[in-house]
Coordinates of C-alpha atoms and ligand atoms in Angstrom, one line a residue:
X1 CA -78.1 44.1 7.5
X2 CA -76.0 44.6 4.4
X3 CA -73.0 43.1 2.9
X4 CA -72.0 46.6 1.5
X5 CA -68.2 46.7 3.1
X6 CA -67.3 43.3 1.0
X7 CA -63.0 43.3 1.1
X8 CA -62.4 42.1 -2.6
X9 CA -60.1 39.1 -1.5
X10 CA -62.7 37.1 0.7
X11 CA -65.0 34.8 0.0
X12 CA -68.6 35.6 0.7
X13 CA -69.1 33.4 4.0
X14 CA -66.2 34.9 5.2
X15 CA -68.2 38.2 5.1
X16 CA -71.2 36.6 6.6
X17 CA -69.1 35.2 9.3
X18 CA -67.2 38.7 10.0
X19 CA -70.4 40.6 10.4
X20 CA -71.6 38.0 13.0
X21 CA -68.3 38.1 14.3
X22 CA -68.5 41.7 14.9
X23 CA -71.9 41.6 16.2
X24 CA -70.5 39.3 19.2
X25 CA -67.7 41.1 20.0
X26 CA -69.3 44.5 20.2
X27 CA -71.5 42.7 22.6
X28 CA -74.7 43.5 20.8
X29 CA -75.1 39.8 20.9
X30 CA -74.3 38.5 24.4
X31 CA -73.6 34.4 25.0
X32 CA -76.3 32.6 25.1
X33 CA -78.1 35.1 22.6
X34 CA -79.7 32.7 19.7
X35 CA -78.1 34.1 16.2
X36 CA -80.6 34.8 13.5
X37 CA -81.8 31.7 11.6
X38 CA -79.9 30.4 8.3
X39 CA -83.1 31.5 6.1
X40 CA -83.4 35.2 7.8
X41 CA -79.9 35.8 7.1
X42 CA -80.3 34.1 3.7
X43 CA -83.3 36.4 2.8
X44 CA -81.4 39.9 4.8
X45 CA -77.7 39.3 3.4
X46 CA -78.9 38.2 -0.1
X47 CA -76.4 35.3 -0.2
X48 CA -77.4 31.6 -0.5
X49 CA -78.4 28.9 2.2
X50 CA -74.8 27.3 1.6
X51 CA -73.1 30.0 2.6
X52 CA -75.0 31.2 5.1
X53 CA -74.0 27.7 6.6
X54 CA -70.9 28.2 5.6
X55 CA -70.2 31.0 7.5
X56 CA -72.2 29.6 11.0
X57 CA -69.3 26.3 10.5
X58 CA -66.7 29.1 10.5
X59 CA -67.8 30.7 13.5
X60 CA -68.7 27.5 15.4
X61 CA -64.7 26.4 14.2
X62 CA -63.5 29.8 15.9
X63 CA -65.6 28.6 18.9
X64 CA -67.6 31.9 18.8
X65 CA -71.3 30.1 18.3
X66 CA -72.6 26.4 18.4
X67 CA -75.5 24.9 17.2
X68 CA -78.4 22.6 19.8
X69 CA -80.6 20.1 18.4
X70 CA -84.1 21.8 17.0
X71 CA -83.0 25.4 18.0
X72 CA -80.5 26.9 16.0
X73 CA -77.0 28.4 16.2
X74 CA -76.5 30.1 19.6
X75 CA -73.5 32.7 21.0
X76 CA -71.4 30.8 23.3
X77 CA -71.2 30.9 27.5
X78 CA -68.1 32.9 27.4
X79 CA -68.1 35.5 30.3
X80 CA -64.7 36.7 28.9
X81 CA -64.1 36.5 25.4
X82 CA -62.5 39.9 25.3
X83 CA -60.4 39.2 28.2
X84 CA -58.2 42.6 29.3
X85 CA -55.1 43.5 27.7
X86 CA -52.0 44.0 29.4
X87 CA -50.8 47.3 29.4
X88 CA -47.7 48.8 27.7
X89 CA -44.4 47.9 29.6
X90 CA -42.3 49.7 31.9
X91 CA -38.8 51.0 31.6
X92 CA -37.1 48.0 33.4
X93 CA -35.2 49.2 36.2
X94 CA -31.6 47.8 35.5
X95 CA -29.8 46.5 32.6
X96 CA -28.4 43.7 32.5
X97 CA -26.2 41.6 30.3
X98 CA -28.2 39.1 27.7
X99 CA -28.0 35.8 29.0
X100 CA -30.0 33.2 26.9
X101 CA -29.2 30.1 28.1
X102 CA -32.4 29.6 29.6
X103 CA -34.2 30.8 25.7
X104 CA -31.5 28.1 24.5
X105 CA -33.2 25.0 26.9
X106 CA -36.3 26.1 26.6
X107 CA -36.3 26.3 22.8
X108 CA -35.0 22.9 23.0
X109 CA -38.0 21.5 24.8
X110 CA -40.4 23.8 22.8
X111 CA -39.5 21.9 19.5
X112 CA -39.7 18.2 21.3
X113 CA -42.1 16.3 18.7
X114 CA -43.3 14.4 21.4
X115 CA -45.3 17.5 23.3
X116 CA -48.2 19.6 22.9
X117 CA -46.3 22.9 20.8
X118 CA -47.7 26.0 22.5
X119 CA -44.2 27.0 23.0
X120 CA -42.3 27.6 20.1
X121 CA -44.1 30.0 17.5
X122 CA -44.4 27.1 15.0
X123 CA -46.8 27.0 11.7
X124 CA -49.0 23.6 11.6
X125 CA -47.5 21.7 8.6
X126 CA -51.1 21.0 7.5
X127 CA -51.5 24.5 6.9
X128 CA -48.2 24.9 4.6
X129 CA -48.0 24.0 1.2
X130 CA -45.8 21.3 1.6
X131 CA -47.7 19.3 -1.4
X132 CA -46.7 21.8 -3.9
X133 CA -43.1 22.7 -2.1
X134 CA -41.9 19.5 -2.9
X135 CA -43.5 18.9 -6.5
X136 CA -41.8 22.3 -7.5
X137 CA -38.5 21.0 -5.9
X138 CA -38.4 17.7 -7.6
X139 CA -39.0 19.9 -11.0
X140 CA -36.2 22.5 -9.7
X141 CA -33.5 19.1 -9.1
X142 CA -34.5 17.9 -12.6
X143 CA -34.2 21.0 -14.4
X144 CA -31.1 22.7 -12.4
X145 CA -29.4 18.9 -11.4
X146 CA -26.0 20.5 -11.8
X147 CA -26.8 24.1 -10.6
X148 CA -28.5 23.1 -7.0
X149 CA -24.8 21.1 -6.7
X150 CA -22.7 24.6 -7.4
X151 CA -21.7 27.5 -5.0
X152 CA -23.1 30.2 -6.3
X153 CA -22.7 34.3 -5.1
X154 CA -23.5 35.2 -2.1
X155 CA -26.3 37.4 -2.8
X156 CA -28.3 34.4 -4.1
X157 CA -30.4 33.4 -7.2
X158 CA -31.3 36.3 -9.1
X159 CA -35.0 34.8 -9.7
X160 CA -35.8 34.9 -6.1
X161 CA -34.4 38.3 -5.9
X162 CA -37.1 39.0 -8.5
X163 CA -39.9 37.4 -6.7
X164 CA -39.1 38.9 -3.5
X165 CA -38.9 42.4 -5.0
X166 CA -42.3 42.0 -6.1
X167 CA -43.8 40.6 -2.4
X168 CA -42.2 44.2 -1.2
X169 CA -44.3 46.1 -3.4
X170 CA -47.5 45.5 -0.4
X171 CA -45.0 46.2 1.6
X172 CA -45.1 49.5 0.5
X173 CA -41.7 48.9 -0.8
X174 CA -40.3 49.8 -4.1
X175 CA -37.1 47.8 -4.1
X176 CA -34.5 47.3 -6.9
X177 CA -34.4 43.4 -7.4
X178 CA -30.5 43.9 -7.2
X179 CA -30.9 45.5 -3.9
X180 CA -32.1 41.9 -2.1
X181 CA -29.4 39.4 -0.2
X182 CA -30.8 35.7 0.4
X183 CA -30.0 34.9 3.6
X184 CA -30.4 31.6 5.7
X185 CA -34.3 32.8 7.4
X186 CA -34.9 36.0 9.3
X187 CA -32.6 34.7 11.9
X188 CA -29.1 34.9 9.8
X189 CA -30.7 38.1 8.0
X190 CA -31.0 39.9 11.6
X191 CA -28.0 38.0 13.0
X192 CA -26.1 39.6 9.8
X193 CA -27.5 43.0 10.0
X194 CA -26.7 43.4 14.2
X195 CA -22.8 42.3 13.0
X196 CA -22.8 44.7 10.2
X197 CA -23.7 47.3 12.0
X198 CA -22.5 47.4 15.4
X199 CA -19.2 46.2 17.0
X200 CA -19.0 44.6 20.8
X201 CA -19.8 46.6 24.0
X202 CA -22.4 48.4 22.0
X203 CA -26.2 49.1 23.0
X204 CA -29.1 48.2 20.7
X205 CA -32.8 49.6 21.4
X206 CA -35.6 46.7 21.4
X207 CA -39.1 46.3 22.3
X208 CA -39.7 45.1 25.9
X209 CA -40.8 42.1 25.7
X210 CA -38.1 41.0 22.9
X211 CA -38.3 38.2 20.3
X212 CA -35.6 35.5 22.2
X213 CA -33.6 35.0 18.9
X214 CA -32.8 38.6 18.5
X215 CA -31.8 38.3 22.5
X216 CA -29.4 35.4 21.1
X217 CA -28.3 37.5 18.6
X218 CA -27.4 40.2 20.5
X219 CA -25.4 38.1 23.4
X220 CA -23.7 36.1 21.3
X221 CA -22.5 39.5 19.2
X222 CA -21.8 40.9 22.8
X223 CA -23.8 43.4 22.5
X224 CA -25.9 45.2 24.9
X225 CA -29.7 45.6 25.3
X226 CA -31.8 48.8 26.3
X227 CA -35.0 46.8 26.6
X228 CA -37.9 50.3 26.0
X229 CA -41.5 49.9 27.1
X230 CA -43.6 48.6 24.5
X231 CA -47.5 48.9 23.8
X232 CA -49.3 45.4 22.9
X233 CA -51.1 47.4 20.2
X234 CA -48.8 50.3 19.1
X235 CA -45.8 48.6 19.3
X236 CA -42.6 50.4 20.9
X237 CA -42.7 53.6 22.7
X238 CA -41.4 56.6 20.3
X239 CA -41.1 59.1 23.3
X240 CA -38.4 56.4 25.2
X241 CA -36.9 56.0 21.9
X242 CA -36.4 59.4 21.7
X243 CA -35.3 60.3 25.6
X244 CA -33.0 57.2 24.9
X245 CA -31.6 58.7 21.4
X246 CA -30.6 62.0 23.5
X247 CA -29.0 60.5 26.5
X248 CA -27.6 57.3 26.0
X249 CA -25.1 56.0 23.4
X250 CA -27.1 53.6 21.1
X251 CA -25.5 51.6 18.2
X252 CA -28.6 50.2 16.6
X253 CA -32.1 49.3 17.0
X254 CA -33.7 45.8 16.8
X255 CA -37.8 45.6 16.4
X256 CA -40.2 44.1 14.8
X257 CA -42.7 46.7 13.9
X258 CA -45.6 44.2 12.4
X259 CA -47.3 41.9 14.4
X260 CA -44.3 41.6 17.5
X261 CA -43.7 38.8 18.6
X262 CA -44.0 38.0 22.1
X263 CA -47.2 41.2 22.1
X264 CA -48.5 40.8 18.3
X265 CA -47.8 45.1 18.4
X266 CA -48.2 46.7 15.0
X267 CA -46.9 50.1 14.4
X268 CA -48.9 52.7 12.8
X269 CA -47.7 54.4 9.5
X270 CA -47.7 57.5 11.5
X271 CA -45.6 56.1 13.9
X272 CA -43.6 54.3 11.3
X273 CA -42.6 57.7 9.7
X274 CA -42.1 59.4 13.3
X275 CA -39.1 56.6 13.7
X276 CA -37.6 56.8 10.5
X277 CA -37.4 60.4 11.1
X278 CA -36.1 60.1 14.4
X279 CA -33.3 57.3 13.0
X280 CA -32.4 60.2 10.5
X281 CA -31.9 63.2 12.7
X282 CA -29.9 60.8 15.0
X283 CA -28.0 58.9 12.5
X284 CA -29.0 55.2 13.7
X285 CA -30.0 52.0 11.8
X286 CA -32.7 50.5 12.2
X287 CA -33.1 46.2 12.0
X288 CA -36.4 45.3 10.8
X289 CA -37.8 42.4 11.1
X290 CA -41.0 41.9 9.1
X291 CA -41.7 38.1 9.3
X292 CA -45.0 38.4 10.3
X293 CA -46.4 41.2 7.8
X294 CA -47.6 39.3 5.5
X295 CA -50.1 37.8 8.3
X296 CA -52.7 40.3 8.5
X297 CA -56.0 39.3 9.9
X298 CA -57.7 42.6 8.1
X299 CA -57.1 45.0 5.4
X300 CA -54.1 45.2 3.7
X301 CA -50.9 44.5 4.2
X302 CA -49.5 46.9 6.6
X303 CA -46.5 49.0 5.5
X304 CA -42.9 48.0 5.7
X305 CA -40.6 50.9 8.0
X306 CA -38.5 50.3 5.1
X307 CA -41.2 51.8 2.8
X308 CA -40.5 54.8 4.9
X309 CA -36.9 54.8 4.2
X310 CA -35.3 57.1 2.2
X311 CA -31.7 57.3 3.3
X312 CA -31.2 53.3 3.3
X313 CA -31.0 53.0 7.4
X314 CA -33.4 50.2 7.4
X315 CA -31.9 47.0 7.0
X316 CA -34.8 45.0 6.1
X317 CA -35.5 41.0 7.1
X318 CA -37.8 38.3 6.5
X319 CA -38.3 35.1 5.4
X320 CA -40.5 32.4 3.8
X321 CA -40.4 30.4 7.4
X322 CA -44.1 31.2 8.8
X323 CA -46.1 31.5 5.6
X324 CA -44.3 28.2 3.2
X325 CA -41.8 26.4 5.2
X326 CA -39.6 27.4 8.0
X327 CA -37.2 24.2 6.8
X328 CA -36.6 25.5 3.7
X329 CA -34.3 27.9 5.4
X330 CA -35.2 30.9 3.1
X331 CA -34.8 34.9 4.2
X332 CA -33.8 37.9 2.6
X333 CA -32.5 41.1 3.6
X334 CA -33.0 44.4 2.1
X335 CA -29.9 46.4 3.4
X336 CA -29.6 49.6 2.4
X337 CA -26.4 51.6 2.7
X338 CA -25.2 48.4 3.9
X339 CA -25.4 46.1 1.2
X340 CA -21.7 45.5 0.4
X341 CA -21.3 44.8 4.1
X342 CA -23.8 42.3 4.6
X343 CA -23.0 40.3 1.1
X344 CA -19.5 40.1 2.5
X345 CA -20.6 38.9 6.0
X346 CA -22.6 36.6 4.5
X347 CA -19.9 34.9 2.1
X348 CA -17.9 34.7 5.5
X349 CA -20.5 33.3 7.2
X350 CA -21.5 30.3 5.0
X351 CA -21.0 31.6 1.4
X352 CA -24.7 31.2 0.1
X353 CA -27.8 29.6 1.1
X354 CA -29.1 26.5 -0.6
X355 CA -30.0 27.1 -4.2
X356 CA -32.5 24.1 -4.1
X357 CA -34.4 26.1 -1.3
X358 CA -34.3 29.3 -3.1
X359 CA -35.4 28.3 -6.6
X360 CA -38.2 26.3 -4.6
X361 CA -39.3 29.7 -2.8
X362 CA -39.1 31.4 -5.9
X363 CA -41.0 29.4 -8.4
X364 CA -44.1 29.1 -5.3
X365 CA -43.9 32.5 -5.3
X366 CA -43.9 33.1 -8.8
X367 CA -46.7 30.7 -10.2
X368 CA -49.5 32.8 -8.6
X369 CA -50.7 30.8 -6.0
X370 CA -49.3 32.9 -2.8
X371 CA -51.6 35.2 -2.4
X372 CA -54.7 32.1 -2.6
X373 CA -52.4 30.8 0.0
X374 CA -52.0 33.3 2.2
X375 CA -55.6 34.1 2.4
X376 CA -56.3 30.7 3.8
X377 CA -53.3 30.5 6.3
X378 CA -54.5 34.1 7.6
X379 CA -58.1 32.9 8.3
X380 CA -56.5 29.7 9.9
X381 CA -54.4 31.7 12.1
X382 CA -57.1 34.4 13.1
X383 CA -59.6 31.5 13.7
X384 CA -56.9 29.8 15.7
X385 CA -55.8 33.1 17.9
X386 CA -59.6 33.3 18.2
X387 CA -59.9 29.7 19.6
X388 CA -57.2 30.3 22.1
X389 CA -57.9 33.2 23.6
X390 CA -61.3 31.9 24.0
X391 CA -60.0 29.1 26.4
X392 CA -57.9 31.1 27.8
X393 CA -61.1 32.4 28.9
X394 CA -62.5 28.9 29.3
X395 CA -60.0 27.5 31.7
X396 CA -57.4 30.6 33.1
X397 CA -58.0 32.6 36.1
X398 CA -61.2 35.0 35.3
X399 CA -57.9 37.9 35.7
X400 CA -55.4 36.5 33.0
X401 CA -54.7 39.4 30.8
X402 CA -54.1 38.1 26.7
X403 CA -53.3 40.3 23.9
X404 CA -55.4 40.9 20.9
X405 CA -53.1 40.9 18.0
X406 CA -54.1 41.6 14.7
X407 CA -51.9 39.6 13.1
X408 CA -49.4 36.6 13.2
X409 CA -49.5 34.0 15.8
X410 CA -49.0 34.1 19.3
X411 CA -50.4 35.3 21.9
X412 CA -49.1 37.0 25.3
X413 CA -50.7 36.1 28.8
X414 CA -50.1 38.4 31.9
X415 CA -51.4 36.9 35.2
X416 CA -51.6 38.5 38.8
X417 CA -47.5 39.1 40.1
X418 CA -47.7 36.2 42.5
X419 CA -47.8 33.4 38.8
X420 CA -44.4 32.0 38.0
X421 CA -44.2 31.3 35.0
X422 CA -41.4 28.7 35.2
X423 CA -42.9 26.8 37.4
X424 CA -45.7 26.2 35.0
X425 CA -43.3 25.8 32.7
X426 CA -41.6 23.0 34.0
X427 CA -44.8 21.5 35.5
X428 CA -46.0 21.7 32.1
X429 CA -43.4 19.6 30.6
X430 CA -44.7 16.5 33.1
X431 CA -47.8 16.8 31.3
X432 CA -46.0 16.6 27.8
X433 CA -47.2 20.2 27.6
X434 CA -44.3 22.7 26.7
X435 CA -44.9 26.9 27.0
X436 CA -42.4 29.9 26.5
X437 CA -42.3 31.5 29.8
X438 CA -41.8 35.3 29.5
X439 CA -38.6 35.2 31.1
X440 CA -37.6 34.1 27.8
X441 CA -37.9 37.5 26.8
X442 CA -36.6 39.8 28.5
X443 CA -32.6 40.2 29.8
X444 CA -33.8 41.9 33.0
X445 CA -35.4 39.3 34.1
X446 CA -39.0 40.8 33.6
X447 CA -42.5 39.1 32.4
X448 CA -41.6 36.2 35.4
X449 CA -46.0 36.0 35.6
X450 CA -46.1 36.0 31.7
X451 CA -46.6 33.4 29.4
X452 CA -46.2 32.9 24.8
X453 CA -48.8 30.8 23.5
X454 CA -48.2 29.5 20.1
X455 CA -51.6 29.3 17.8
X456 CA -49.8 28.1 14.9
X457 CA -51.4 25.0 15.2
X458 CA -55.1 24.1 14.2
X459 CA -57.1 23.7 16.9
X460 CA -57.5 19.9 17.8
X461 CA -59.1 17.9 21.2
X462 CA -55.4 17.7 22.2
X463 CA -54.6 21.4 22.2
X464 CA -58.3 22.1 24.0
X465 CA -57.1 19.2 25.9
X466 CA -53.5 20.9 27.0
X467 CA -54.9 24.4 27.4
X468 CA -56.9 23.0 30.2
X469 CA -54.3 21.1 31.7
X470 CA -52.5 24.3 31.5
X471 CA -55.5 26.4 33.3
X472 CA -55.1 23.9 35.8
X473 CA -52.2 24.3 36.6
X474 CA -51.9 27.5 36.8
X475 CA -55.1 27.9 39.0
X476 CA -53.5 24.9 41.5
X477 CA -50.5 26.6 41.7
X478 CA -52.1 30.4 42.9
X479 CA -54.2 28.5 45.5
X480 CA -51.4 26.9 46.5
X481 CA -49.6 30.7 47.0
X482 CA -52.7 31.8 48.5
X483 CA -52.8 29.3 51.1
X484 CA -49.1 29.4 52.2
X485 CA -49.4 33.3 53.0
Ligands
PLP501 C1 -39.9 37.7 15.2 C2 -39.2 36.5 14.6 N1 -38.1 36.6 13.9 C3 -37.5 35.6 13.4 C4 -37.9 34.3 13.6 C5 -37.1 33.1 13.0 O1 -37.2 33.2 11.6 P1 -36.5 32.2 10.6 O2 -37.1 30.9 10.9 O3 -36.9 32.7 9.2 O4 -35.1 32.3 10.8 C6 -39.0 34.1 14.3 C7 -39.5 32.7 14.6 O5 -40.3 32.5 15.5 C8 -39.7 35.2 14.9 O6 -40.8 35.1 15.6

């Protein structure tokens, strides 16, 4: 073994721990194999005892190996790490107004401080910089203590504009600093771009299973949804889009091409350029939201659509909320043709977001320890998406279906039709346990056996804890099925 494929931004025991990683989920070492010893790896990879160890903690963290007394580091008893994946979605077979109110309740209970957060798609504070947030906002109300007090243009602070612009350029964006709106999150950046770009009664194309706040967007706009089938790997289906281009009348489309959320989809470049043409020939814009690129497991970043964009159709949103702080309350939109429209909007809507916020995100941003950040919170989410799926594995029925994003932090469960998912979900809550049930995201009424887990948290005896609770419960309440047939 070699350590010739070494990605510049890792460190070395992350290496070490990837190719052992690799080697368990090809399968060419099975559970219960015993991994090679600290000093044969030391002597093959060329890299020192430390980090040899190093990488084994790593692995045993992810819940891929553990060690027993006098023996060594073993693969784990895991029948199922790679559990199946559920396949793409069907065309639903009726459309039906957006109703959210259930998204609404539950997303009240998902945030309850008091339960187990596998709900809501929330970061673990410990993993933001909340140290250096605050130090750099105490500076920013010193410097600026008039300035954070004043209204300010809409657009928002020029400096972030610059920061921003800079982020884009992984994003394979080239972006005109000027060309940026601050927004309050991805949610007012989407909510903005839907308004600007649609009026009521209209239909907008979206991946099936949909993002709940985008379903909130889109009832409380009155607008219509054509929910399209959706791969949990290549994202949307282009050949719908298409049939659904030619036949129906469709305002807008709504996706998240990196790292969906409920299915953790990322579009290809290929396919990224096969939409863009397609929203060109047929004259539609397209909302992007991209609040999860930045969260790449492997590689590099992957490509905005907006990179792709050449006739400004892409209206382009994100936000600081899963990488630095989702309370900060910072987003920007990259409009396009629409810019004048959404700057207007957004003075109607609540003039400017909060220069404290913005300065804060900029200067974080801007003092060069981002990218060090981002590398840690990307392991700490893989490792955690790792961890969950394998006790999923652990504690589900042996025929729960998970999805194996490459990116961001959820997962997506599909168990046999007979699982409701509500029930669990309300069952849960007894156990101070709260879930998104995939009701949550769909209109029609679809995913009913599905079920969002949130691996935004570091893994802890109380989420290993809940996730068997969980397991439980869901295995009680088939039996229970089975036996009243
Ligand atoms: C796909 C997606 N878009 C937007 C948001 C909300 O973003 P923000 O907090 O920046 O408004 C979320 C949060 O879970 C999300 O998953």
């Amino acid at each position: 073994m070699t350590l010739q494929s070494l990605a510049p931004s890792q460190h070395l025991y992350e290496h070490v721990a990837d190719r052992i990683r690799t080697l368990i989920t090809e399968k060419t070492l099975q559970p219960g194999d015993r991994l090679p010893s600290v000093r044969k790896l030391h002597e093959q990879f060329s890299v020192s005892i430390s980090t040899v160890l190093e990488a084994y903690r790593l692995l045993e963290d992810q819940g891929l190996i553990g060690a027993r007394p006098q023996s060594g580091y073993f693969v784990k008893q895991s029948h199922l790490f790679t559990p199946d994946e559920p396949k793409q979605s069907a065309l639903p077979k009726h459309n039906f107004p957006v109703e959210v109110s259930l998204a609404y309740r539950v997303g009240v209970t998902m945030r309850d401080p008091n339960k187990v957060k596998l709900g809501a798609a929330v970061p673990g504070l410990e993993l933001l910089p909340i140290a250096t947030l605050n130090r750099l906002m105490s500076q920013i109300i010193r410097t600026h203590s008039e300035a954070v007090h004043s209204y300010s243009i809409a657009k928002g602070c020029e400096s972030l504009h610059h920061e921003v612009a800079k982020r884009l350029i992984d994003a394979g964006c080239s972006i005109n600093p000027n060309e940026i709106v601050i927004t309050n999150g991805t949610t007012e950046a989407v909510y903005l771009s839907l308004r600007a770009v649609t009026k009521p009664g209209d239909t907008v194309a979206i991946e099936s299973p949909c993002y709940y706040g985008i379903l909130e967007a889109l009832e409380s706009l009155h607008l219509k949804a054509l929910e399209l089938p959706t791969h949990p790997q290549e994202g949307i289906s282009l050949d719908h889009l298409e049939a659904a281009l030619e036949h129906r009348q469709i305002a807008a489309c709504a996706l998240v091409p990196n790292f969906s959320n409920p299915l953790g989809s990322c579009m290809s470049d290929v396919n990224k350029q096969h939409l863009v043409t397609l929203l060109n020939q047929y004259d539609i814009p397209l909302i992007e939201d991209d609040i999860y690129g930045d969260l790449h497991f492997e590689g590099t970043r992957p490509k905005a659509v907006k990179a792709f964009d050449t006739e400004g159709r892409v209206l382009y949103c994100a936000s600081a909320s899963k990488t630095l702080s989702p309370g900060l309350r910072v987003g920007w939109s990259v409009p396009g043709r629409y810019q004048l429209k959404i700057e207007q909007l957004k003075m109607a809507m609540n003039w400017m977001t909060s220069i404290a916020s913005q300065l804060t995100v900029a200067a974080f941003l801007g003092n060069g320890g981002y990218d060090r950040h981002l590398r840690q919170l990307r392991r700490a989410y893989q490792s955690q998406i790792i961890r969950m799926t394998q006790a999923v594995c652990d504690y589900f029925p042996a025929e729960t279906k998970v999805t194996r994003p490459s990116g961001g932090y959820v997962l997506w469960l599909e168990l046999s039709n007979e699982f409701e998912a509500m029930a669990l979900y309300e069952e849960a809550l007894d156990h101070q346990i709260s879930v998104a049930p995939g009701v949550m995201f769909s209109p029609s009424g679809n995913y009913a056996n599905c079920l969002r887990l949130n691996c935004g948290l570091p893994w802890t005896p109380e989420i290993d804890r809940a996730m068997q609770t969980l397991g439980y419960l869901t295995k009680r309440q088939l039996a229970r099925k089975m036996l009243n047939e």
